[in-house]
Short mmCIF file of C-alpha atoms and ligand atoms in Angstrom, two decimals:
data_model
loop_
_atom_site.label_atom_id
_atom_site.label_comp_id
_atom_site.label_asym_id
_atom_site.label_seq_id
_atom_site.Cartn_x
_atom_site.Cartn_y
_atom_site.Cartn_z
CA UNK M 6 -3.30 -29.92 17.84
CA UNK M 7 -5.61 -32.21 15.85
CA UNK M 8 -9.30 -32.38 16.49
CA UNK M 9 -10.62 -35.83 17.17
CA UNK M 10 -13.45 -37.30 14.85
CA UNK M 11 -15.68 -36.88 17.96
CA UNK M 12 -14.75 -33.00 18.36
CA UNK M 13 -15.30 -32.41 14.71
CA UNK M 14 -18.74 -34.25 14.88
CA UNK M 15 -19.52 -32.02 17.79
CA UNK M 16 -18.46 -28.95 16.00
CA UNK M 17 -20.82 -29.99 13.14
CA UNK M 18 -23.68 -30.62 15.51
CA UNK M 19 -23.51 -27.49 17.81
CA UNK M 20 -21.49 -24.95 16.02
CA UNK M 21 -18.99 -24.52 18.68
CA UNK M 22 -15.99 -26.11 20.60
CA UNK M 23 -14.57 -24.99 23.89
CA UNK M 24 -11.02 -25.59 25.25
CA UNK M 25 -10.29 -24.20 28.79
CA UNK M 26 -6.73 -23.13 29.24
CA UNK M 27 -5.21 -23.96 25.88
CA UNK M 28 -2.56 -21.14 26.30
CA UNK M 29 -0.43 -20.92 29.50
CA UNK M 30 0.11 -17.84 31.67
CA UNK M 31 3.34 -16.72 30.05
CA UNK M 32 1.54 -16.77 26.58
CA UNK M 33 -1.22 -14.86 27.80
CA UNK M 34 1.05 -12.41 29.17
CA UNK M 35 3.00 -12.01 25.96
CA UNK M 36 -0.45 -11.63 24.12
CA UNK M 37 -1.60 -9.05 26.67
CA UNK M 38 1.53 -7.09 26.09
CA UNK M 39 1.07 -7.08 22.34
CA UNK M 40 -2.58 -6.05 22.81
CA UNK M 41 -1.44 -3.02 24.83
CA UNK M 42 1.11 -2.04 22.54
CA UNK M 43 -1.48 -2.26 19.58
CA UNK M 44 -4.08 -0.25 21.61
CA UNK M 45 -1.77 2.54 22.06
CA UNK M 46 -1.41 3.26 18.57
CA UNK M 47 -3.83 5.87 17.28
CA UNK M 48 -4.96 4.33 14.00
CA UNK M 49 -8.35 4.04 12.22
CA UNK M 50 -8.29 0.42 13.00
CA UNK M 51 -8.68 1.19 16.63
CA UNK M 52 -12.42 1.55 17.31
CA UNK M 53 -13.69 3.46 20.50
CA UNK M 54 -16.88 2.95 22.47
CA UNK M 55 -19.42 5.71 22.28
CA UNK M 56 -17.87 7.49 25.15
CA UNK M 57 -15.10 8.48 22.82
CA UNK M 58 -12.36 7.20 25.00
CA UNK M 59 -12.75 3.39 25.97
CA UNK M 60 -11.23 1.10 23.30
CA UNK M 61 -13.74 -1.21 22.05
CA UNK M 62 -11.89 -3.12 19.40
CA UNK M 63 -8.58 -3.36 17.46
CA UNK M 64 -8.60 -4.82 14.06
CA UNK M 65 -5.90 -6.22 11.65
CA UNK M 66 -3.62 -7.14 14.60
CA UNK M 67 -1.73 -9.75 12.73
CA UNK M 68 -0.63 -7.02 10.26
CA UNK M 69 0.79 -4.76 13.04
CA UNK M 70 2.42 -6.89 15.39
CA UNK M 71 4.83 -9.93 15.14
CA UNK M 72 3.41 -11.81 18.19
CA UNK M 73 0.02 -11.75 16.72
CA UNK M 74 1.23 -12.97 13.34
CA UNK M 75 3.01 -15.72 14.95
CA UNK M 76 -0.18 -16.83 17.03
CA UNK M 77 -2.07 -17.21 13.71
CA UNK M 78 0.39 -19.94 12.65
CA UNK M 79 0.52 -21.83 15.81
CA UNK M 80 -0.75 -25.39 15.21
CA UNK M 81 -2.99 -25.02 18.10
CA UNK M 82 -4.94 -22.23 16.14
CA UNK M 83 -4.42 -23.20 12.54
CA UNK M 84 -4.80 -26.91 12.50
CA UNK M 85 -8.15 -27.01 14.12
CA UNK M 86 -9.33 -24.36 11.54
CA UNK M 87 -7.85 -26.29 8.60
CA UNK M 88 -9.64 -29.43 9.85
CA UNK M 89 -13.00 -27.65 10.25
CA UNK M 90 -12.59 -25.79 6.94
CA UNK M 91 -11.24 -28.85 5.20
CA UNK M 92 -8.76 -26.85 3.21
CA UNK M 93 -5.71 -24.68 3.51
CA UNK M 94 -6.49 -21.39 5.38
CA UNK M 95 -5.49 -17.64 5.73
CA UNK M 96 -6.27 -15.09 7.97
CA UNK M 97 -9.40 -13.25 6.85
CA UNK M 98 -9.89 -11.02 9.99
CA UNK M 99 -7.99 -10.65 13.17
CA UNK M 100 -9.70 -8.57 15.95
CA UNK M 101 -9.61 -7.91 19.63
CA UNK M 102 -12.75 -7.17 21.51
CA UNK M 103 -11.64 -5.57 24.81
CA UNK M 104 -15.07 -5.26 26.61
CA UNK M 105 -13.62 -3.11 29.19
CA UNK M 106 -14.51 -3.19 32.94
CA UNK M 107 -17.63 -0.69 33.44
CA UNK M 108 -17.51 0.47 29.79
CA UNK M 109 -17.56 -2.53 27.36
CA UNK M 110 -20.76 -2.18 25.44
CA UNK M 111 -23.31 -4.65 24.06
CA UNK M 112 -22.69 -6.90 20.80
CA UNK M 113 -26.36 -7.25 19.66
CA UNK M 114 -27.16 -10.93 18.56
CA UNK M 115 -25.91 -11.67 15.21
CA UNK M 116 -24.39 -14.10 12.86
CA UNK M 117 -20.85 -13.19 11.37
CA UNK M 118 -21.08 -14.61 7.94
CA UNK M 119 -23.83 -11.98 6.75
CA UNK M 120 -21.25 -9.23 7.29
CA UNK M 121 -18.63 -11.07 5.12
CA UNK M 122 -21.13 -12.16 2.57
CA UNK M 123 -22.93 -8.68 2.11
CA UNK M 124 -19.88 -6.53 2.97
CA UNK M 125 -17.08 -8.34 1.36
CA UNK M 126 -18.66 -10.66 -1.43
CA UNK M 127 -17.64 -13.97 0.51
CA UNK M 128 -19.27 -16.71 -1.48
CA UNK M 129 -19.63 -19.35 1.21
CA UNK M 130 -19.27 -19.70 4.99
CA UNK M 131 -15.95 -21.83 4.62
CA UNK M 132 -14.39 -20.09 7.32
CA UNK M 133 -14.17 -20.33 11.21
CA UNK M 134 -13.61 -17.99 14.37
CA UNK M 135 -10.89 -19.10 16.70
CA UNK M 136 -11.37 -16.93 19.90
CA UNK M 137 -8.71 -16.74 22.72
CA UNK M 138 -9.70 -15.27 26.15
CA UNK M 139 -6.96 -12.81 27.45
CA UNK M 140 -8.99 -12.58 30.73
CA UNK M 141 -10.82 -14.85 32.77
CA UNK M 142 -14.37 -15.08 31.56
CA UNK M 143 -17.10 -15.20 34.08
CA UNK M 144 -21.06 -14.55 34.18
CA UNK M 145 -20.08 -10.98 35.29
CA UNK M 146 -17.87 -9.46 32.72
CA UNK M 147 -20.08 -10.10 29.43
CA UNK M 148 -19.30 -13.47 28.45
CA UNK M 149 -19.93 -14.20 24.79
CA UNK M 150 -23.48 -15.94 24.68
CA UNK M 151 -23.93 -18.48 21.73
CA UNK M 152 -26.93 -20.13 20.56
CA UNK M 153 -25.93 -23.88 19.83
CA UNK M 154 -27.15 -25.36 16.64
CA UNK M 155 -28.12 -22.04 15.34
CA UNK M 156 -25.68 -22.29 12.40
CA UNK M 157 -27.73 -25.04 10.89
CA UNK M 158 -30.29 -22.42 10.09
CA UNK M 159 -27.98 -20.94 7.71
CA UNK M 160 -27.45 -17.14 7.21
CA UNK M 161 -30.63 -15.35 8.25
CA UNK M 162 -31.12 -12.58 5.61
CA UNK M 163 -31.74 -9.69 8.06
CA UNK M 164 -32.43 -6.09 6.65
CA UNK M 165 -29.45 -3.74 7.32
CA UNK M 166 -30.29 -1.04 9.93
CA UNK M 167 -29.46 2.27 8.95
CA UNK M 168 -26.21 3.61 9.96
CA UNK M 169 -23.72 6.29 8.81
CA UNK M 170 -22.86 3.84 5.89
CA UNK M 171 -19.47 3.28 6.71
CA UNK M 172 -17.50 0.17 7.93
CA UNK M 173 -17.96 1.45 11.45
CA UNK M 174 -21.57 0.29 11.32
CA UNK M 175 -20.22 -3.23 11.31
CA UNK M 176 -18.10 -2.89 14.55
CA UNK M 177 -20.15 -0.53 16.67
CA UNK M 178 -22.64 -1.26 19.45
CA UNK M 179 -25.26 -0.32 16.93
CA UNK M 180 -24.61 -3.32 14.83
CA UNK M 181 -25.66 -3.21 11.13
CA UNK M 182 -26.98 -6.84 10.75
CA UNK M 183 -28.56 -7.90 13.95
CA UNK M 184 -31.11 -10.69 14.62
CA UNK M 185 -34.63 -9.66 15.56
CA UNK M 186 -36.15 -10.79 18.84
CA UNK M 187 -38.54 -13.42 17.07
CA UNK M 188 -35.55 -15.13 15.19
CA UNK M 189 -33.49 -15.20 18.33
CA UNK M 190 -36.40 -16.66 20.59
CA UNK M 191 -36.83 -19.16 17.76
CA UNK M 192 -33.34 -20.20 17.56
CA UNK M 193 -33.01 -20.44 21.41
CA UNK M 194 -36.17 -22.57 21.65
CA UNK M 195 -34.20 -25.15 19.61
CA UNK M 196 -30.67 -24.69 21.03
CA UNK M 197 -30.80 -22.93 24.20
CA UNK M 198 -28.07 -20.61 25.19
CA UNK M 199 -24.45 -21.31 26.37
CA UNK M 200 -21.86 -18.69 27.55
CA UNK M 201 -18.56 -20.64 27.75
CA UNK M 202 -16.69 -19.45 30.69
CA UNK M 203 -13.18 -20.08 31.79
CA UNK M 204 -9.70 -18.82 32.60
CA UNK M 205 -7.47 -16.55 30.43
CA UNK M 206 -5.74 -18.74 27.86
CA UNK M 207 -9.17 -20.56 27.02
CA UNK M 208 -10.02 -20.92 23.41
CA UNK M 209 -13.73 -21.05 21.76
CA UNK M 210 -13.98 -22.15 18.15
CA UNK M 211 -17.28 -21.17 16.59
CA UNK M 212 -19.05 -21.27 13.12
CA UNK M 213 -19.61 -18.21 11.06
CA UNK M 214 -23.45 -18.88 11.06
CA UNK M 215 -23.59 -19.31 14.95
CA UNK M 216 -25.84 -16.79 16.57
CA UNK M 217 -24.08 -14.77 19.28
CA UNK M 218 -23.80 -11.73 21.11
CA UNK M 219 -22.73 -10.27 24.60
CA UNK M 220 -24.10 -7.98 27.14
CA UNK M 221 -22.41 -4.70 28.37
CA UNK M 222 -19.71 -5.14 31.00
CA UNK M 223 -21.03 -3.79 34.28
CA UNK M 224 -18.25 -5.59 36.21
CA UNK M 225 -14.83 -4.07 37.45
CA UNK M 226 -13.03 -6.89 35.27
CA UNK M 227 -12.08 -6.44 31.67
CA UNK M 228 -13.09 -9.05 29.19
CA UNK M 229 -10.48 -8.93 26.29
CA UNK M 230 -10.74 -11.58 23.64
CA UNK M 231 -8.91 -12.08 20.45
CA UNK M 232 -10.71 -13.46 17.35
CA UNK M 233 -8.98 -15.01 14.49
CA UNK M 234 -11.06 -15.80 11.51
CA UNK M 235 -9.60 -18.30 9.03
CA UNK M 236 -11.02 -18.40 5.64
CA UNK M 237 -10.56 -21.34 2.93
CA UNK M 238 -7.92 -20.17 0.39
CA UNK M 239 -10.73 -21.25 -2.16
CA UNK M 240 -13.28 -18.86 -0.71
CA UNK M 241 -11.40 -15.50 -1.23
CA UNK M 242 -14.11 -12.96 -1.44
CA UNK M 243 -15.03 -11.45 -4.97
CA UNK M 244 -15.97 -7.81 -4.04
CA UNK M 245 -18.18 -5.96 -6.50
CA UNK M 246 -17.98 -2.47 -5.13
CA UNK M 247 -15.70 -0.53 -2.83
CA UNK M 248 -13.59 -2.93 -0.47
CA UNK M 249 -13.55 -2.51 3.13
CA UNK M 250 -10.18 -1.64 4.75
CA UNK M 251 -7.52 -4.23 4.71
CA UNK M 252 -7.40 -4.07 8.43
CA UNK M 253 -11.07 -5.63 8.20
CA UNK M 254 -10.50 -7.92 5.17
CA UNK M 255 -6.95 -9.35 4.65
CA UNK M 256 -5.68 -8.97 1.18
CA UNK M 257 -3.06 -11.66 1.64
CA UNK M 258 -4.97 -14.92 0.82
CA UNK M 259 -1.73 -17.23 0.66
CA UNK M 260 -2.21 -20.36 2.51
CA UNK M 261 -0.78 -20.28 5.96
CA UNK M 262 1.88 -22.85 7.06
CA UNK M 263 1.59 -24.11 10.66
CA UNK M 264 4.72 -23.29 12.51
CA UNK M 265 5.21 -25.84 15.43
CA UNK M 266 8.34 -23.90 16.58
CA UNK M 267 6.55 -20.56 16.86
CA UNK M 268 6.75 -19.14 20.27
CA UNK M 269 4.79 -16.26 21.84
CA UNK M 270 6.48 -15.84 25.09
C1 SIN A 14 -18.03 -10.08 21.78
O1 SIN A 14 -16.80 -9.66 21.88
O2 SIN A 14 -18.66 -10.28 22.91
C2 SIN A 14 -18.56 -10.26 20.41
C3 SIN A 14 -17.88 -10.89 19.65
C4 SIN A 14 -17.99 -10.73 18.19
O3 SIN A 14 -19.25 -10.85 17.76
O4 SIN A 14 -17.27 -10.58 17.27
MN1 MN A 15 -19.54 -11.80 15.82
#
């Protein structure tokens, strides 16, 4: 899949692009099965909600599962990322946010890039998120809310909140670098809020400095989403201190080759 010049322009202007039903039902079923396989593995990359039971997120999925690895090489995923980045890309991060029915907790308003800049030593926001919906996303099950155009503001240098001081502060409901109310209000005044809703198989592409977050899921419907973050091969982080685990920051930064033959189902 190639983005048109108009789509690239919209991305530059708004910081996001939405494609309903980019994956078909069989592909969604294969990705859901792979997600369930990974979720059953008791591994530090599996993060639970504060109830200690509900799975909140799975990390480094492309390192653990061949279907997930194939997904990252699909032209539908990789080509738009390469076009947006303007360079060859590799998978920087691959996570699945489950946002379970009745239990999926909040993601406070935040930008992603600050976590990668401060946590990993990423030099520039030359990366992009490609999110695949594994469930239908409605107004009820905690859709991702985004503030269009907020990426033009650049990285808002918020103070880190006190946490236990481990990588878990970056993935829990008590997020380390969240945006304060005044900043969110200012950004919303300029850009409003959108919550792209659509069937399972829809894809949302968004900028690493786009402000986003989501409310808890009070509905009886799961809202599982996969997020592949592609980074430029010329923007590999230069960490100064201890590195976060590989399931949060991929060590293999070699350029991915799109595989038009790859099948998921
Ligand atoms: C969410 O799953 O609603 C938040 C996604 C993210 O910020 O990574
Ligand atoms: Mn985020």
